[in-house]
Amino acid sequence: MNRNSSSEELTKSKLSAPTNEKGNSDFLAWDPLFSSSLESSSSASLASSSSSARPTTPLSVGTIVPPPRPASRPKLSTGKLSGINEIPRPFSPPLTSNSSPPPAAPLARAESISSISSSASLSAANTPTVGVSRGPSPVSLGNQDTLPVAVALTESVNAYFKGADPTKCIVKITGDMTVSFPSGIIKVFTSNPSPAVLCFRVKNTSKLEQILPNAQLVYSDQSQSDSSSKDFWMNMQAITVYLKKLSEQNPSASYYNVDVLKYQVSSNGIQSTPLNLATYWKCNASTTDVRVDYKYNPESMNVPSTLSNVQVVVPVDGGVTNMQSLPPAKWNADQMKAYWKISSISEKSENGGSGSLRAKFELSEGPSKPATLAVQFISEGSTLSGADVELVGTGYRLSLLKKRFATGRYMADC
């Protein structure tokens, strides 16, 4: 398998593993955040983009005894907005009334703003999948050949910003590792009573607070003392049975993705967020002014990378009859939300990735009530943790290693 064809294997990996299994809720629960009144406003999320070729992998953490480790719409105005613009900016971005926003990239169906039905909930598990399969990638190999597998490290950054106070920022970063097997590998496994054991090493683990392997499929040695890497190996009998089950459910699939472990990343408040936010509201009987200041934060990433498909969604009640915004935003009257789209934000962006989004709303039933806004973005090619993966031993080759991070629930209040 060449590198181009192997890239198809990871197009449907999700950005966080399921959270309904017992034993994993300890670090995936957002108790400090969603036990508050915000929980009631977080009733919906982005439309799911899960693949039929990838049923949910059973993930549970239990006590196991592993075998020995194998050998090695209103009219928009561009006029000046007044009022809330005079509030000092925490990130000191210059006024942008005479500048144009970066061109917005077209969004895939699963990423469209119409799929966002709640400004306070952008679910990590439902963050849109990047990439579309371009067709089958069959594998037909003998038992002595090196078998190709692909790996994806995907991380979800969840954050809640309160006003312009950085000390009130709550951050939670989780991740998961997915292994993608080409469909042809199942025949190799089933025809060999003792296939080579697939072993892998997770490197650069110093920022990982917890690593939870899939107890049904993956073994690990809990006595490992190296703080910078951890070794794991797969239960080949269990993985063969599981892949056969997936192929029976989806016999035409060209690859099957399997969740092998989850982890939590240590965070340091607002310094761990790729995009810092601060919001301001000024609510009068007939008008509402909203401003969102943002600042790109390369120090939060292992390798600074571009934030793509940035969307900011702001719900406004009070009977909006007209909206003026800089840069231009769109108003969805049915959902009563304004949204901005920015194609990308990075260090190369204007002002180093800092700026402001401003809007003035005219109301017929004011005043409005300040609401929670939601932000979404994705970044390819890097992780926040710096974690890496390599295969250990013989029998397999890593055809592709894909890294990405994206927003889970990324919200801000005034």
GROMACS .gro file of C-alpha atoms in nm:
model
  414
    1MET     CA    1   0.000   0.000   0.000
    2ASN     CA    2   0.139   0.341  -0.090
    3ARG     CA    3   0.104   0.656   0.118
    4ASN     CA    4  -0.172   0.803  -0.099
    5SER     CA    5  -0.398   0.502  -0.071
    6SER     CA    6  -0.329   0.462   0.297
    7SER     CA    7  -0.456   0.813   0.365
    8GLU     CA    8  -0.806   0.682   0.305
    9GLU     CA    9  -0.784   0.470   0.614
   10LEU     CA   10  -0.821   0.754   0.860
   11THR     CA   11  -1.085   0.975   0.704
   12LYS     CA   12  -1.353   0.880   0.950
   13SER     CA   13  -1.174   0.881   1.284
   14LYS     CA   14  -1.363   1.084   1.544
   15LEU     CA   15  -1.219   1.343   1.774
   16SER     CA   16  -1.304   1.178   2.103
   17ALA     CA   17  -1.396   0.832   2.215
   18PRO     CA   18  -1.741   0.754   2.354
   19THR     CA   19  -1.798   0.880   2.704
   20ASN     CA   20  -2.077   0.651   2.814
   21GLU     CA   21  -1.858   0.363   2.926
   22LYS     CA   22  -1.801   0.310   3.295
   23GLY     CA   23  -1.452   0.386   3.407
   24ASN     CA   24  -1.382   0.661   3.156
   25SER     CA   25  -1.617   0.923   3.289
   26ASP     CA   26  -1.368   1.028   3.555
   27PHE     CA   27  -1.171   1.258   3.332
   28LEU     CA   28  -1.425   1.318   3.056
   29ALA     CA   29  -1.693   1.460   3.285
   30TRP     CA   30  -1.724   1.839   3.289
   31ASP     CA   31  -1.851   1.866   3.644
   32PRO     CA   32  -1.696   2.208   3.719
   33LEU     CA   33  -1.853   2.351   3.407
   34PHE     CA   34  -2.181   2.183   3.331
   35SER     CA   35  -2.311   2.136   3.681
   36SER     CA   36  -2.396   2.505   3.663
   37SER     CA   37  -2.680   2.681   3.489
   38LEU     CA   38  -2.492   2.650   3.163
   39GLU     CA   39  -2.597   2.287   3.141
   40SER     CA   40  -2.950   2.378   3.050
   41SER     CA   41  -2.831   2.587   2.760
   42SER     CA   42  -2.612   2.309   2.620
   43SER     CA   43  -2.892   2.101   2.472
   44ALA     CA   44  -2.764   2.033   2.122
   45SER     CA   45  -2.445   1.996   1.922
   46LEU     CA   46  -2.303   1.969   1.576
   47ALA     CA   47  -2.461   1.710   1.348
   48SER     CA   48  -2.293   1.374   1.383
   49SER     CA   49  -2.052   1.269   1.111
   50SER     CA   50  -1.985   0.913   1.223
   51SER     CA   51  -1.903   0.656   0.959
   52SER     CA   52  -2.109   0.347   0.896
   53ALA     CA   53  -1.783   0.169   0.840
   54ARG     CA   54  -1.680   0.244   1.197
   55PRO     CA   55  -1.918   0.123   1.469
   56THR     CA   56  -1.834   0.234   1.817
   57THR     CA   57  -1.548   0.033   1.958
   58PRO     CA   58  -1.628  -0.118   2.298
   59LEU     CA   59  -1.426   0.078   2.552
   60SER     CA   60  -1.427  -0.024   2.913
   61VAL     CA   61  -1.164  -0.014   3.180
   62GLY     CA   62  -1.154  -0.328   3.386
   63THR     CA   63  -0.902  -0.542   3.569
   64ILE     CA   64  -0.720  -0.771   3.330
   65VAL     CA   65  -0.414  -0.986   3.352
   66PRO     CA   66  -0.222  -0.937   3.027
   67PRO     CA   67  -0.007  -1.207   2.875
   68PRO     CA   68   0.369  -1.155   2.886
   69ARG     CA   69   0.486  -0.869   2.667
   70PRO     CA   70   0.583  -1.011   2.327
   71ALA     CA   71   0.943  -0.990   2.227
   72SER     CA   72   1.026  -0.671   2.085
   73ARG     CA   73  -3.045   3.755   0.660
   74PRO     CA   74  -3.122   4.143   0.775
   75LYS     CA   75  -2.934   4.398   0.565
   76LEU     CA   76  -2.579   4.446   0.680
   77SER     CA   77  -2.421   4.784   0.724
   78THR     CA   78  -2.051   4.869   0.719
   79GLY     CA   79  -2.089   5.186   0.917
   80LYS     CA   80  -1.893   5.256   1.235
   81LEU     CA   81  -2.019   5.077   1.545
   82SER     CA   82  -2.020   5.273   1.866
   83GLY     CA   83  -2.073   5.201   2.232
   84ILE     CA   84  -1.912   4.872   2.324
   85ASN     CA   85  -1.615   4.943   2.097
   86GLU     CA   86  -1.468   5.176   2.357
   87ILE     CA   87  -1.422   4.900   2.616
   88PRO     CA   88  -1.047   4.828   2.658
   89ARG     CA   89  -0.937   4.511   2.481
   90PRO     CA   90  -0.743   4.251   2.685
   91PHE     CA   91  -0.549   4.140   2.376
   92SER     CA   92  -0.510   4.496   2.237
   93PRO     CA   93  -0.613   4.420   1.878
   94PRO     CA   94  -0.641   4.732   1.662
   95LEU     CA   95  -0.973   4.853   1.531
   96THR     CA   96  -1.062   4.678   1.209
   97SER     CA   97  -1.344   4.897   1.079
   98ASN     CA   98  -1.157   4.965   0.754
   99SER     CA   99  -1.018   4.619   0.701
  100SER     CA  100  -1.173   4.314   0.541
  101PRO     CA  101  -1.190   3.973   0.705
  102PRO     CA  102  -1.004   3.679   0.554
  103PRO     CA  103  -1.209   3.505   0.285
  104ALA     CA  104  -1.427   3.235   0.434
  105ALA     CA  105  -1.369   2.887   0.303
  106PRO     CA  106  -1.674   2.685   0.198
  107LEU     CA  107  -1.778   2.441   0.468
  108ALA     CA  108  -1.865   2.079   0.427
  109ARG     CA  109  -2.225   1.978   0.496
  110ALA     CA  110  -2.144   1.846   0.840
  111GLU     CA  111  -1.963   2.169   0.923
  112SER     CA  112  -2.233   2.411   0.809
  113ILE     CA  113  -2.358   2.662   1.060
  114SER     CA  114  -2.713   2.539   1.017
  115SER     CA  115  -2.612   2.225   1.201
  116ILE     CA  116  -2.528   2.425   1.513
  117SER     CA  117  -2.849   2.433   1.712
  118SER     CA  118  -2.700   2.545   2.041
  119SER     CA  119  -2.441   2.814   2.090
  120ALA     CA  120  -2.332   2.662   2.418
  121SER     CA  121  -2.261   2.310   2.300
  122LEU     CA  122  -2.013   2.202   2.037
  123SER     CA  123  -1.971   1.835   2.122
  124ALA     CA  124  -1.625   1.687   2.088
  125ALA     CA  125  -1.772   1.355   1.988
  126ASN     CA  126  -1.961   1.521   1.704
  127THR     CA  127  -1.695   1.753   1.572
  128PRO     CA  128  -1.701   1.729   1.191
  129THR     CA  129  -1.478   1.473   1.030
  130VAL     CA  130  -1.215   1.602   0.791
  131GLY     CA  131  -1.173   1.418   0.462
  132VAL     CA  132  -1.383   1.192   0.245
  133SER     CA  133  -1.293   0.840   0.139
  134ARG     CA  134  -1.197   0.821  -0.225
  135GLY     CA  135  -1.274   0.453  -0.271
  136PRO     CA  136  -1.163   0.106  -0.170
  137SER     CA  137  -0.809   0.029  -0.068
  138PRO     CA  138  -0.791  -0.350  -0.083
  139VAL     CA  139  -0.506  -0.542   0.074
  140SER     CA  140  -0.411  -0.890  -0.040
  141LEU     CA  141  -0.105  -1.013   0.143
  142GLY     CA  142   0.054  -1.339   0.239
  143ASN     CA  143   0.120  -1.428   0.600
  144GLN     CA  144   0.490  -1.344   0.568
  145ASP     CA  145   0.437  -0.991   0.437
  146THR     CA  146   0.458  -0.676   0.646
  147LEU     CA  147   0.103  -0.563   0.710
  148PRO     CA  148   0.011  -0.192   0.682
  149VAL     CA  149  -0.181  -0.016   0.958
  150ALA     CA  150  -0.253   0.354   1.003
  151VAL     CA  151  -0.281   0.553   1.325
  152ALA     CA  152  -0.464   0.873   1.417
  153LEU     CA  153  -0.403   1.086   1.726
  154THR     CA  154  -0.696   1.321   1.772
  155GLU     CA  155  -0.740   1.567   2.057
  156SER     CA  156  -1.035   1.776   2.171
  157VAL     CA  157  -0.990   2.105   2.354
  158ASN     CA  158  -1.281   2.214   2.570
  159ALA     CA  159  -1.277   2.561   2.720
  160TYR     CA  160  -1.501   2.806   2.900
  161PHE     CA  161  -1.405   3.175   2.913
  162LYS     CA  162  -1.567   3.417   3.156
  163GLY     CA  163  -1.552   3.781   3.051
  164ALA     CA  164  -1.195   3.907   3.017
  165ASP     CA  165  -1.067   3.740   3.334
  166PRO     CA  166  -0.805   3.479   3.237
  167THR     CA  167  -0.809   3.325   3.585
  168LYS     CA  168  -1.170   3.212   3.533
  169CYS     CA  169  -1.093   3.013   3.219
  170ILE     CA  170  -1.168   2.640   3.258
  171VAL     CA  171  -0.989   2.403   3.021
  172LYS     CA  172  -1.009   2.029   2.961
  173ILE     CA  173  -0.813   1.853   2.687
  174THR     CA  174  -0.872   1.489   2.598
  175GLY     CA  175  -0.748   1.269   2.318
  176ASP     CA  176  -0.773   0.928   2.166
  177MET     CA  177  -0.571   0.697   1.947
  178THR     CA  178  -0.733   0.510   1.661
  179VAL     CA  179  -0.580   0.228   1.456
  180SER     CA  180  -0.712   0.173   1.105
  181PHE     CA  181  -0.692  -0.176   0.954
  182PRO     CA  182  -0.739  -0.238   0.580
  183SER     CA  183  -1.017  -0.488   0.515
  184GLY     CA  184  -0.776  -0.735   0.354
  185ILE     CA  185  -0.592  -0.782   0.681
  186ILE     CA  186  -0.888  -0.974   0.827
  187LYS     CA  187  -0.826  -1.269   0.591
  188VAL     CA  188  -0.461  -1.272   0.694
  189PHE     CA  189  -0.556  -1.280   1.062
  190THR     CA  190  -0.819  -1.552   1.025
  191SER     CA  191  -0.596  -1.776   0.813
  192ASN     CA  192  -0.313  -1.761   1.065
  193PRO     CA  193  -0.379  -1.911   1.410
  194SER     CA  194  -0.094  -1.704   1.557
  195PRO     CA  195  -0.059  -1.372   1.372
  196ALA     CA  196   0.223  -1.140   1.471
  197VAL     CA  197   0.137  -0.934   1.778
  198LEU     CA  198   0.082  -0.567   1.696
  199CYS     CA  199   0.287  -0.360   1.944
  200PHE     CA  200   0.307   0.017   1.961
  201ARG     CA  201   0.474   0.280   2.174
  202VAL     CA  202   0.320   0.614   2.271
  203LYS     CA  203   0.602   0.867   2.302
  204ASN     CA  204   0.629   1.215   2.453
  205THR     CA  205   0.379   1.128   2.725
  206SER     CA  206   0.502   1.377   2.983
  207LYS     CA  207   0.190   1.596   2.934
  208LEU     CA  208  -0.051   1.303   2.953
  209GLU     CA  209  -0.213   1.275   3.295
  210GLN     CA  210  -0.403   0.954   3.225
  211ILE     CA  211  -0.382   0.689   2.955
  212LEU     CA  212  -0.672   0.445   2.944
  213PRO     CA  213  -0.626   0.155   2.698
  214ASN     CA  214  -0.923  -0.029   2.555
  215ALA     CA  215  -0.932  -0.311   2.810
  216GLN     CA  216  -1.098  -0.553   2.569
  217LEU     CA  217  -0.836  -0.518   2.297
  218VAL     CA  218  -0.514  -0.370   2.436
  219TYR     CA  219  -0.264  -0.481   2.700
  220SER     CA  220  -0.007  -0.271   2.884
  221ASP     CA  221   0.248  -0.318   3.156
  222GLN     CA  222   0.140  -0.100   3.448
  223SER     CA  223   0.489  -0.122   3.601
  224GLN     CA  224   0.652   0.078   3.321
  225SER     CA  225   0.858   0.350   3.483
  226ASP     CA  226   0.953   0.561   3.180
  227SER     CA  227   0.761   0.887   3.209
  228SER     CA  228   0.825   0.982   2.847
  229SER     CA  229   0.684   0.673   2.672
  230LYS     CA  230   0.448   0.380   2.727
  231ASP     CA  231   0.435   0.045   2.545
  232PHE     CA  232   0.116  -0.140   2.451
  233TRP     CA  233   0.036  -0.459   2.261
  234MET     CA  234  -0.287  -0.591   2.118
  235ASN     CA  235  -0.487  -0.899   2.203
  236MET     CA  236  -0.472  -1.049   1.852
  237GLN     CA  237  -0.749  -1.302   1.912
  238ALA     CA  238  -0.984  -1.029   2.036
  239ILE     CA  239  -0.895  -0.787   1.758
  240THR     CA  240  -0.952  -1.059   1.496
  241VAL     CA  241  -1.298  -1.134   1.637
  242TYR     CA  242  -1.382  -0.765   1.651
  243LEU     CA  243  -1.267  -0.694   1.294
  244LYS     CA  244  -1.468  -0.994   1.169
  245LYS     CA  245  -1.775  -0.847   1.341
  246LEU     CA  246  -1.717  -0.510   1.176
  247SER     CA  247  -1.676  -0.674   0.834
  248GLU     CA  248  -2.003  -0.864   0.878
  249GLN     CA  249  -2.179  -0.538   0.960
  250ASN     CA  250  -2.014  -0.355   0.670
  251PRO     CA  251  -1.872  -0.603   0.419
  252SER     CA  252  -1.806  -0.337   0.154
  253ALA     CA  253  -1.587  -0.117   0.375
  254SER     CA  254  -1.225  -0.084   0.265
  255TYR     CA  255  -1.094  -0.024   0.616
  256TYR     CA  256  -1.205  -0.046   0.979
  257ASN     CA  257  -1.116   0.201   1.255
  258VAL     CA  258  -1.067   0.076   1.609
  259ASP     CA  259  -1.034   0.290   1.923
  260VAL     CA  260  -0.737   0.160   2.119
  261LEU     CA  261  -0.687   0.416   2.398
  262LYS     CA  262  -0.795   0.747   2.549
  263TYR     CA  263  -0.592   1.001   2.739
  264GLN     CA  264  -0.618   1.331   2.921
  265VAL     CA  265  -0.373   1.615   2.863
  266SER     CA  266  -0.251   1.835   3.146
  267SER     CA  267  -0.360   2.195   3.103
  268ASN     CA  268  -0.269   2.533   3.244
  269GLY     CA  269  -0.582   2.742   3.216
  270ILE     CA  270  -0.607   2.999   2.940
  271GLN     CA  271  -0.243   2.939   2.844
  272SER     CA  272  -0.350   2.598   2.712
  273THR     CA  273  -0.617   2.735   2.475
  274PRO     CA  274  -0.522   2.779   2.107
  275LEU     CA  275  -0.759   3.075   2.074
  276ASN     CA  276  -0.807   3.309   2.371
  277LEU     CA  277  -1.149   3.475   2.393
  278ALA     CA  278  -1.309   3.767   2.576
  279THR     CA  279  -1.669   3.884   2.524
  280TYR     CA  280  -1.862   4.200   2.609
  281TRP     CA  281  -2.233   4.279   2.593
  282LYS     CA  282  -2.413   4.614   2.622
  283CYS     CA  283  -2.789   4.560   2.639
  284ASN     CA  284  -3.034   4.849   2.605
  285ALA     CA  285  -3.409   4.849   2.546
  286SER     CA  286  -3.379   4.902   2.170
  287THR     CA  287  -3.024   4.789   2.087
  288THR     CA  288  -2.765   4.532   2.189
  289ASP     CA  289  -2.392   4.566   2.124
  290VAL     CA  290  -2.168   4.258   2.128
  291ARG     CA  291  -1.792   4.237   2.090
  292VAL     CA  292  -1.573   3.927   2.084
  293ASP     CA  293  -1.197   3.972   2.115
  294TYR     CA  294  -0.977   3.681   2.010
  295LYS     CA  295  -0.605   3.607   2.013
  296TYR     CA  296  -0.414   3.319   1.856
  297ASN     CA  297  -0.198   3.142   2.114
  298PRO     CA  298   0.085   2.940   1.953
  299GLU     CA  299   0.236   2.856   2.292
  300SER     CA  300  -0.053   2.617   2.362
  301MET     CA  301   0.057   2.386   2.079
  302ASN     CA  302   0.345   2.147   2.052
  303VAL     CA  303   0.406   2.280   1.701
  304PRO     CA  304   0.221   2.606   1.613
  305SER     CA  305  -0.035   2.523   1.348
  306THR     CA  306  -0.315   2.699   1.166
  307LEU     CA  307  -0.668   2.702   1.308
  308SER     CA  308  -0.901   2.637   1.014
  309ASN     CA  309  -1.274   2.677   0.954
  310VAL     CA  310  -1.316   2.908   1.251
  311GLN     CA  311  -1.682   2.977   1.334
  312VAL     CA  312  -1.821   3.200   1.606
  313VAL     CA  313  -2.191   3.170   1.691
  314VAL     CA  314  -2.369   3.430   1.907
  315PRO     CA  315  -2.738   3.393   2.004
  316VAL     CA  316  -2.927   3.720   2.051
  317ASP     CA  317  -3.287   3.746   2.173
  318GLY     CA  318  -3.508   4.051   2.204
  319GLY     CA  319  -3.658   4.045   1.853
  320VAL     CA  320  -3.366   4.141   1.629
  321THR     CA  321  -3.484   4.352   1.335
  322ASN     CA  322  -3.147   4.462   1.196
  323MET     CA  323  -2.779   4.385   1.242
  324GLN     CA  324  -2.465   4.581   1.168
  325SER     CA  325  -2.136   4.393   1.203
  326LEU     CA  326  -1.762   4.428   1.150
  327PRO     CA  327  -1.632   4.210   0.996
  328PRO     CA  328  -1.954   4.109   0.818
  329ALA     CA  329  -2.153   3.837   0.991
  330LYS     CA  330  -2.471   3.654   0.895
  331TRP     CA  331  -2.794   3.655   1.092
  332ASN     CA  332  -3.011   3.343   1.110
  333ALA     CA  333  -3.358   3.465   1.205
  334ASP     CA  334  -3.494   3.115   1.263
  335GLN     CA  335  -3.224   3.027   1.513
  336MET     CA  336  -3.182   3.385   1.638
  337LYS     CA  337  -2.805   3.360   1.601
  338ALA     CA  338  -2.534   3.567   1.440
  339TYR     CA  339  -2.230   3.389   1.307
  340TRP     CA  340  -1.891   3.479   1.175
  341LYS     CA  341  -1.673   3.255   0.961
  342ILE     CA  342  -1.296   3.298   0.930
  343SER     CA  343  -1.111   3.063   0.697
  344SER     CA  344  -0.798   3.045   0.911
  345ILE     CA  345  -0.612   3.205   1.202
  346SER     CA  346  -0.238   3.171   1.259
  347GLU     CA  347   0.074   3.370   1.343
  348LYS     CA  348   0.079   3.481   0.980
  349SER     CA  349  -0.266   3.635   1.008
  350GLU     CA  350  -0.310   4.010   1.042
  351ASN     CA  351  -0.197   4.135   1.385
  352GLY     CA  352  -0.050   3.796   1.462
  353GLY     CA  353  -0.392   3.636   1.480
  354SER     CA  354  -0.556   3.893   1.708
  355GLY     CA  355  -0.876   4.075   1.627
  356SER     CA  356  -1.231   4.168   1.722
  357LEU     CA  357  -1.577   4.072   1.602
  358ARG     CA  358  -1.837   4.343   1.662
  359ALA     CA  359  -2.209   4.370   1.604
  360LYS     CA  360  -2.496   4.607   1.686
  361PHE     CA  361  -2.846   4.462   1.689
  362GLU     CA  362  -3.167   4.668   1.665
  363LEU     CA  363  -3.449   4.515   1.871
  364SER     CA  364  -3.827   4.518   1.873
  365GLU     CA  365  -3.870   4.335   2.204
  366GLY     CA  366  -3.559   4.432   2.399
  367PRO     CA  367  -3.360   4.432   2.606
  368SER     CA  368  -3.161   4.118   2.519
  369LYS     CA  369  -3.005   3.892   2.777
  370PRO     CA  370  -2.632   3.818   2.744
  371ALA     CA  371  -2.591   3.464   2.616
  372THR     CA  372  -2.318   3.205   2.585
  373LEU     CA  373  -2.139   3.208   2.250
  374ALA     CA  374  -1.973   2.906   2.090
  375VAL     CA  375  -1.658   2.873   1.881
  376GLN     CA  376  -1.544   2.596   1.651
  377PHE     CA  377  -1.217   2.529   1.469
  378ILE     CA  378  -0.993   2.244   1.364
  379SER     CA  379  -0.617   2.207   1.314
  380GLU     CA  380  -0.444   1.939   1.110
  381GLY     CA  381  -0.093   1.803   1.149
  382SER     CA  382  -0.029   1.875   1.515
  383THR     CA  383  -0.150   1.796   1.866
  384LEU     CA  384  -0.167   2.003   2.183
  385SER     CA  385   0.004   1.733   2.389
  386GLY     CA  386   0.297   1.660   2.158
  387ALA     CA  387   0.227   1.287   2.188
  388ASP     CA  388   0.363   1.061   1.914
  389VAL     CA  389   0.332   0.694   1.814
  390GLU     CA  390   0.563   0.433   1.666
  391LEU     CA  391   0.523   0.062   1.599
  392VAL     CA  392   0.749  -0.177   1.787
  393GLY     CA  393   0.866  -0.514   1.661
  394THR     CA  394   0.811  -0.681   1.326
  395GLY     CA  395   0.518  -0.790   1.112
  396TYR     CA  396   0.359  -0.447   1.063
  397ARG     CA  397   0.444  -0.112   0.912
  398LEU     CA  398   0.297   0.230   0.986
  399SER     CA  399   0.149   0.343   0.654
  400LEU     CA  400   0.020   0.675   0.791
  401LEU     CA  401   0.029   0.870   1.117
  402LYS     CA  402  -0.229   1.147   1.129
  403LYS     CA  403  -0.251   1.414   1.400
  404ARG     CA  404  -0.517   1.675   1.461
  405PHE     CA  405  -0.696   1.868   1.729
  406ALA     CA  406  -1.029   2.049   1.730
  407THR     CA  407  -1.277   2.218   1.955
  408GLY     CA  408  -1.511   2.023   2.174
  409ARG     CA  409  -1.720   2.259   2.384
  410TYR     CA  410  -1.551   2.594   2.338
  411MET     CA  411  -1.762   2.869   2.491
  412ALA     CA  412  -1.750   3.220   2.629
  413ASP     CA  413  -1.972   3.433   2.853
  414CYS     CA  414  -1.950   3.798   2.936
   0.00000   0.00000   0.00000
